[in-house]
Tab-separated table of C-alpha atoms in Angstrom:
chain	number	residue	atom	x	y	z
U	1	UNK	CA	-22.827	-49.747	41.767
U	2	UNK	CA	-22.375	-46.918	44.259
U	3	UNK	CA	-22.066	-49.308	47.211
U	4	UNK	CA	-18.925	-50.676	45.611
U	5	UNK	CA	-17.234	-47.322	46.089
U	6	UNK	CA	-16.441	-48.502	49.619
U	7	UNK	CA	-13.940	-50.964	48.137
U	8	UNK	CA	-10.240	-50.209	48.801
U	9	UNK	CA	-9.693	-48.307	45.545
U	10	UNK	CA	-9.657	-44.539	45.468
U	11	UNK	CA	-12.157	-43.219	42.909
U	12	UNK	CA	-11.127	-39.646	42.013
U	13	UNK	CA	-13.865	-37.013	42.161
U	14	UNK	CA	-15.333	-35.617	38.971
U	15	UNK	CA	-13.322	-32.511	38.033
U	16	UNK	CA	-15.057	-29.152	38.489
U	17	UNK	CA	-14.715	-28.298	34.793
U	18	UNK	CA	-16.392	-31.573	33.837
U	19	UNK	CA	-19.237	-30.943	36.294
U	20	UNK	CA	-19.870	-27.465	34.889
U	21	UNK	CA	-19.621	-28.696	31.304
U	22	UNK	CA	-22.007	-31.596	31.868
U	23	UNK	CA	-24.468	-29.299	33.663
U	24	UNK	CA	-24.613	-26.960	30.682
U	25	UNK	CA	-24.859	-29.822	28.167
U	26	UNK	CA	-27.828	-31.217	30.111
U	27	UNK	CA	-29.843	-28.024	29.675
U	28	UNK	CA	-32.634	-27.892	27.100
U	29	UNK	CA	-30.600	-25.578	24.861
U	30	UNK	CA	-26.863	-25.692	25.631
U	31	UNK	CA	-25.262	-22.272	25.118
U	32	UNK	CA	-22.125	-22.780	23.050
U	33	UNK	CA	-20.505	-19.490	24.032
U	34	UNK	CA	-20.868	-20.328	27.717
U	35	UNK	CA	-19.389	-23.788	27.159
U	36	UNK	CA	-16.490	-22.303	25.209
U	37	UNK	CA	-15.945	-19.780	28.012
U	38	UNK	CA	-15.852	-22.601	30.588
U	39	UNK	CA	-13.255	-24.527	28.575
U	40	UNK	CA	-11.150	-21.438	27.845
U	41	UNK	CA	-10.784	-20.782	31.570
U	42	UNK	CA	-8.430	-23.793	31.594
U	43	UNK	CA	-5.746	-22.755	29.114
U	44	UNK	CA	-4.045	-26.153	29.008
U	45	UNK	CA	-7.280	-28.057	28.382
U	46	UNK	CA	-8.378	-25.558	25.721
U	47	UNK	CA	-5.037	-25.800	23.927
U	48	UNK	CA	-4.996	-29.587	24.003
U	49	UNK	CA	-8.618	-29.726	22.809
U	50	UNK	CA	-7.754	-27.588	19.783
U	51	UNK	CA	-4.708	-29.748	19.024
U	52	UNK	CA	-6.852	-32.888	19.101
U	53	UNK	CA	-9.621	-31.282	17.029
U	54	UNK	CA	-7.009	-30.401	14.386
U	55	UNK	CA	-5.404	-33.846	14.450
U	56	UNK	CA	-5.842	-36.819	12.154
U	57	UNK	CA	-8.496	-38.033	14.588
U	58	UNK	CA	-11.057	-35.854	12.790
U	59	UNK	CA	-9.146	-35.213	9.545
U	60	UNK	CA	-10.905	-31.925	8.797
U	61	UNK	CA	-10.011	-29.883	5.745
U	62	UNK	CA	-9.718	-26.635	7.709
U	63	UNK	CA	-7.824	-25.378	10.723
U	64	UNK	CA	-9.850	-24.907	13.906
U	65	UNK	CA	-8.718	-21.787	15.759
U	66	UNK	CA	-11.138	-21.452	18.678
U	67	UNK	CA	-12.904	-23.712	21.170
U	68	UNK	CA	-16.279	-22.445	19.977
U	69	UNK	CA	-15.323	-23.395	16.420
U	70	UNK	CA	-14.284	-26.848	17.632
U	71	UNK	CA	-17.653	-27.343	19.300
U	72	UNK	CA	-19.402	-26.338	16.075
U	73	UNK	CA	-17.298	-28.417	13.681
U	74	UNK	CA	-16.641	-31.637	15.598
U	75	UNK	CA	-19.708	-31.506	17.805
U	76	UNK	CA	-20.453	-30.835	21.436
U	77	UNK	CA	-20.536	-34.506	22.420
U	78	UNK	CA	-17.177	-35.187	20.794
U	79	UNK	CA	-15.669	-32.151	22.553
U	80	UNK	CA	-17.088	-33.426	25.837
U	81	UNK	CA	-15.471	-36.831	25.230
U	82	UNK	CA	-12.093	-35.256	24.401
U	83	UNK	CA	-12.182	-33.027	27.483
U	84	UNK	CA	-13.057	-36.043	29.642
U	85	UNK	CA	-9.946	-37.806	28.375
U	86	UNK	CA	-7.774	-34.750	28.954
U	87	UNK	CA	-9.078	-34.366	32.509
U	88	UNK	CA	-8.566	-38.084	33.206
U	89	UNK	CA	-5.008	-37.982	31.872
U	90	UNK	CA	-4.224	-34.939	34.007
U	91	UNK	CA	-5.705	-36.417	37.173
U	92	UNK	CA	-4.567	-40.031	36.786
U	93	UNK	CA	-1.091	-39.935	35.243
U	94	UNK	CA	1.190	-39.087	38.136
U	95	UNK	CA	3.063	-41.117	40.728
U	96	UNK	CA	2.367	-44.832	40.401
U	97	UNK	CA	-0.341	-44.045	37.856
U	98	UNK	CA	2.057	-42.424	35.388
U	99	UNK	CA	2.436	-45.643	33.342
U	100	UNK	CA	3.444	-44.139	29.942
U	101	UNK	CA	2.747	-47.322	27.967
U	102	UNK	CA	-0.719	-47.602	29.490
U	103	UNK	CA	-1.637	-44.055	28.465
U	104	UNK	CA	-0.243	-44.543	24.974
U	105	UNK	CA	-2.414	-47.627	24.488
U	106	UNK	CA	-5.407	-45.865	26.080
U	107	UNK	CA	-5.146	-42.996	23.620
U	108	UNK	CA	-4.869	-45.323	20.647
U	109	UNK	CA	-7.809	-47.370	21.910
U	110	UNK	CA	-10.041	-44.328	22.427
U	111	UNK	CA	-9.317	-42.984	18.973
U	112	UNK	CA	-9.588	-46.439	17.373
U	113	UNK	CA	-12.935	-47.113	19.069
U	114	UNK	CA	-14.299	-43.802	17.750
U	115	UNK	CA	-13.011	-44.491	14.242
U	116	UNK	CA	-14.385	-48.024	13.969
U	117	UNK	CA	-17.733	-47.027	15.512
U	118	UNK	CA	-18.130	-44.426	12.761
U	119	UNK	CA	-17.340	-46.992	10.085
U	120	UNK	CA	-19.314	-50.080	11.019
U	121	UNK	CA	-21.990	-49.251	13.638
U	122	UNK	CA	-24.634	-46.702	14.587
U	123	UNK	CA	-23.002	-46.139	17.985
U	124	UNK	CA	-22.324	-42.465	18.692
U	125	UNK	CA	-18.565	-41.906	18.257
U	126	UNK	CA	-18.286	-40.097	21.592
U	127	UNK	CA	-19.729	-43.121	23.423
U	128	UNK	CA	-17.203	-45.399	21.740
U	129	UNK	CA	-14.436	-42.949	22.611
U	130	UNK	CA	-15.459	-42.815	26.273
U	131	UNK	CA	-15.621	-46.592	26.414
U	132	UNK	CA	-12.078	-46.731	25.045
U	133	UNK	CA	-10.943	-44.244	27.682
U	134	UNK	CA	-12.544	-45.853	30.728
U	135	UNK	CA	-12.466	-49.597	29.935
U	136	UNK	CA	-8.949	-50.160	31.317
U	137	UNK	CA	-8.556	-46.994	33.379
U	138	UNK	CA	-8.996	-49.132	36.482
U	139	UNK	CA	-5.443	-50.382	35.933
U	140	UNK	CA	-3.639	-47.199	37.086
U	141	UNK	CA	-6.164	-46.852	39.915
U	142	UNK	CA	-5.422	-50.420	41.029
U	143	UNK	CA	-1.709	-49.669	40.726
U	144	UNK	CA	-2.103	-46.741	43.123
U	145	UNK	CA	-4.245	-48.711	45.576
U	146	UNK	CA	-2.416	-52.046	45.935
U	147	UNK	CA	1.296	-52.302	46.724
U	148	UNK	CA	1.623	-55.637	44.926
U	149	UNK	CA	-0.446	-54.758	41.839
U	150	UNK	CA	2.675	-54.414	39.695
U	151	UNK	CA	3.352	-58.090	40.436
U	152	UNK	CA	-0.200	-58.872	39.341
U	153	UNK	CA	0.432	-57.155	36.007
U	154	UNK	CA	3.664	-59.120	35.569
U	155	UNK	CA	1.827	-62.409	36.115
U	156	UNK	CA	-1.042	-61.295	33.845
U	157	UNK	CA	1.354	-60.462	31.006
U	158	UNK	CA	2.602	-64.044	31.117
U	159	UNK	CA	-0.866	-65.558	30.759
U	160	UNK	CA	-1.476	-67.322	27.469
U	161	UNK	CA	-5.236	-67.121	27.818
U	162	UNK	CA	-7.826	-64.749	29.234
U	163	UNK	CA	-7.604	-64.824	33.013
U	164	UNK	CA	-6.705	-61.283	34.020
U	165	UNK	CA	-10.049	-60.564	35.708
U	166	UNK	CA	-9.944	-63.802	37.712
U	167	UNK	CA	-6.356	-63.101	38.736
U	168	UNK	CA	-7.246	-59.616	39.983
U	169	UNK	CA	-10.301	-60.868	41.862
U	170	UNK	CA	-8.236	-63.573	43.565
U	171	UNK	CA	-5.369	-61.298	44.548
U	172	UNK	CA	-7.219	-58.054	45.298
U	173	UNK	CA	-10.921	-58.813	45.676
U	174	UNK	CA	-11.777	-56.454	42.826
U	175	UNK	CA	-10.798	-56.049	39.167
U	176	UNK	CA	-9.893	-53.241	36.795
U	177	UNK	CA	-13.074	-53.578	34.710
U	178	UNK	CA	-15.253	-52.980	37.763
U	179	UNK	CA	-13.049	-50.103	38.936
U	180	UNK	CA	-13.163	-48.517	35.474
U	181	UNK	CA	-16.951	-48.827	35.437
U	182	UNK	CA	-17.116	-47.257	38.887
U	183	UNK	CA	-15.053	-44.269	37.728
U	184	UNK	CA	-17.097	-43.932	34.527
U	185	UNK	CA	-20.319	-43.932	36.537
U	186	UNK	CA	-18.879	-41.475	39.053
U	187	UNK	CA	-17.934	-39.160	36.182
U	188	UNK	CA	-21.447	-39.455	34.688
U	189	UNK	CA	-20.668	-41.527	31.602
U	190	UNK	CA	-23.605	-42.983	29.679
U	191	UNK	CA	-25.093	-46.018	31.518
U	192	UNK	CA	-24.593	-48.189	28.411
U	193	UNK	CA	-20.892	-47.342	28.466
U	194	UNK	CA	-20.679	-48.079	32.198
U	195	UNK	CA	-22.185	-51.553	31.781
U	196	UNK	CA	-20.086	-52.317	28.699
U	197	UNK	CA	-16.926	-51.394	30.624
U	198	UNK	CA	-17.915	-53.620	33.528
U	199	UNK	CA	-18.478	-56.569	31.173
U	200	UNK	CA	-15.887	-55.937	28.457
U	201	UNK	CA	-13.904	-59.098	29.193
U	202	UNK	CA	-17.049	-61.262	29.183
U	203	UNK	CA	-16.988	-62.074	25.479
U	204	UNK	CA	-20.011	-64.370	25.592
U	205	UNK	CA	-22.122	-61.229	26.021
U	206	UNK	CA	-21.591	-60.480	22.321
U	207	UNK	CA	-23.934	-63.347	21.442
U	208	UNK	CA	-26.399	-62.761	24.277
U	209	UNK	CA	-29.569	-60.905	23.114
U	210	UNK	CA	-30.343	-60.013	26.747
U	211	UNK	CA	-27.774	-57.219	26.421
U	212	UNK	CA	-28.431	-54.126	24.319
U	213	UNK	CA	-26.891	-54.181	20.826
U	214	UNK	CA	-24.781	-51.119	21.682
U	215	UNK	CA	-23.134	-52.952	24.598
U	216	UNK	CA	-22.397	-56.007	22.478
U	217	UNK	CA	-21.008	-53.851	19.664
U	218	UNK	CA	-18.798	-51.816	21.989
U	219	UNK	CA	-17.196	-55.015	23.275
U	220	UNK	CA	-16.805	-56.264	19.704
U	221	UNK	CA	-15.113	-53.027	18.595
U	222	UNK	CA	-12.854	-53.284	21.644
U	223	UNK	CA	-11.643	-56.681	20.406
U	224	UNK	CA	-10.989	-55.389	16.885
U	225	UNK	CA	-9.116	-52.314	18.080
U	226	UNK	CA	-7.048	-54.354	20.540
U	227	UNK	CA	-6.022	-56.626	17.671
U	228	UNK	CA	-4.792	-53.574	15.730
U	229	UNK	CA	-2.981	-52.136	18.756
U	230	UNK	CA	-1.188	-55.389	19.532
U	231	UNK	CA	-0.241	-55.840	15.868
U	232	UNK	CA	1.169	-52.306	15.971
U	233	UNK	CA	3.191	-53.305	19.047
U	234	UNK	CA	4.213	-56.645	17.432
U	235	UNK	CA	2.423	-58.524	20.195
U	236	UNK	CA	-0.428	-61.035	20.439
U	237	UNK	CA	-3.912	-59.873	21.362
U	238	UNK	CA	-5.369	-62.230	23.956
U	239	UNK	CA	-8.626	-60.296	23.596
U	240	UNK	CA	-8.753	-61.181	19.909
U	241	UNK	CA	-7.816	-64.809	20.456
U	242	UNK	CA	-10.677	-65.152	22.948
U	243	UNK	CA	-13.318	-62.931	21.386
U	244	UNK	CA	-12.299	-62.217	17.794
U	245	UNK	CA	-14.644	-64.668	16.093
U	246	UNK	CA	-17.641	-63.442	18.095
U	247	UNK	CA	-16.625	-59.826	17.484
U	248	UNK	CA	-16.471	-60.398	13.730
U	249	UNK	CA	-19.958	-61.935	13.762
U	250	UNK	CA	-21.380	-59.262	16.066
U	251	UNK	CA	-20.223	-56.459	13.768
U	252	UNK	CA	-21.361	-58.304	10.633
U	253	UNK	CA	-17.883	-58.210	9.144
U	254	UNK	CA	-15.810	-60.667	7.167
U	255	UNK	CA	-12.314	-61.671	8.214
U	256	UNK	CA	-10.942	-59.709	5.263
U	257	UNK	CA	-12.859	-56.592	6.335
U	258	UNK	CA	-11.464	-56.857	9.868
U	259	UNK	CA	-7.967	-57.215	8.419
U	260	UNK	CA	-8.512	-54.050	6.355
U	261	UNK	CA	-9.734	-52.120	9.415
U	262	UNK	CA	-6.725	-53.242	11.452
U	263	UNK	CA	-4.370	-52.273	8.635
U	264	UNK	CA	-5.910	-48.796	8.434
U	265	UNK	CA	-5.690	-48.346	12.207
U	266	UNK	CA	-2.036	-49.426	12.253
U	267	UNK	CA	-1.220	-46.903	9.526
U	268	UNK	CA	-2.975	-44.151	11.450
U	269	UNK	CA	-1.239	-45.141	14.702
U	270	UNK	CA	2.024	-44.224	12.976
U	271	UNK	CA	0.821	-40.642	12.562
U	272	UNK	CA	2.127	-38.418	15.383
U	273	UNK	CA	-1.146	-36.480	15.336
U	274	UNK	CA	-3.628	-39.347	15.445
U	275	UNK	CA	-4.325	-39.497	19.158
């Protein structure tokens, strides 16, 4: 995918903190105190990480006071996923990329993906969370790269069927799913997550055994969570209309079970401390 970086979309470099964190995680025996020290050097990131670790996202029965305690209680991989989101939000939410509604939905999707993955699959929650973060992150990058991309979004919001990817390809020669996958790869996300992001609007993949079960399940969870988000916003989920039946089958759920999951997510979305 690296050759596609030459396309006319700016892919932000991996932040220095993320590079250092990922380097330490990749060692045979990650040293928690060193990781905590790295995170604590960025006061804003450390503070936000603690706030998220103490939120309804993890629903712990104790208050986490230090970064090292957060790593111990919610896990190194989950902390890595949360820090990745915080770094992405910091780097990609200014100027044309500010897009408050986009970031609100992105946060709900990331948390919802993690929550549903824990409930109904064997997918690591941090992988589901990273998928939720990166799957549509190409949208603000496209907004910053193409002067007429806002018009593209306006047209896309009027579509009554899935056609966003085709519309982007026609108007810009690239689409947000590919851009999101490029950024995820550039920031060293898991290869399964990168491929799932690239293909997350190709719903037929959910019934294609050529693709790994984790990829098919990530796309299925995406459809379920989008249904809950759009219900929360009193809108219609095109993703669910197109892929909902396949998602239900892929996850081995009944319609009633999906309804219960969506109801729980909507209730949690109302909590100010969920995402």
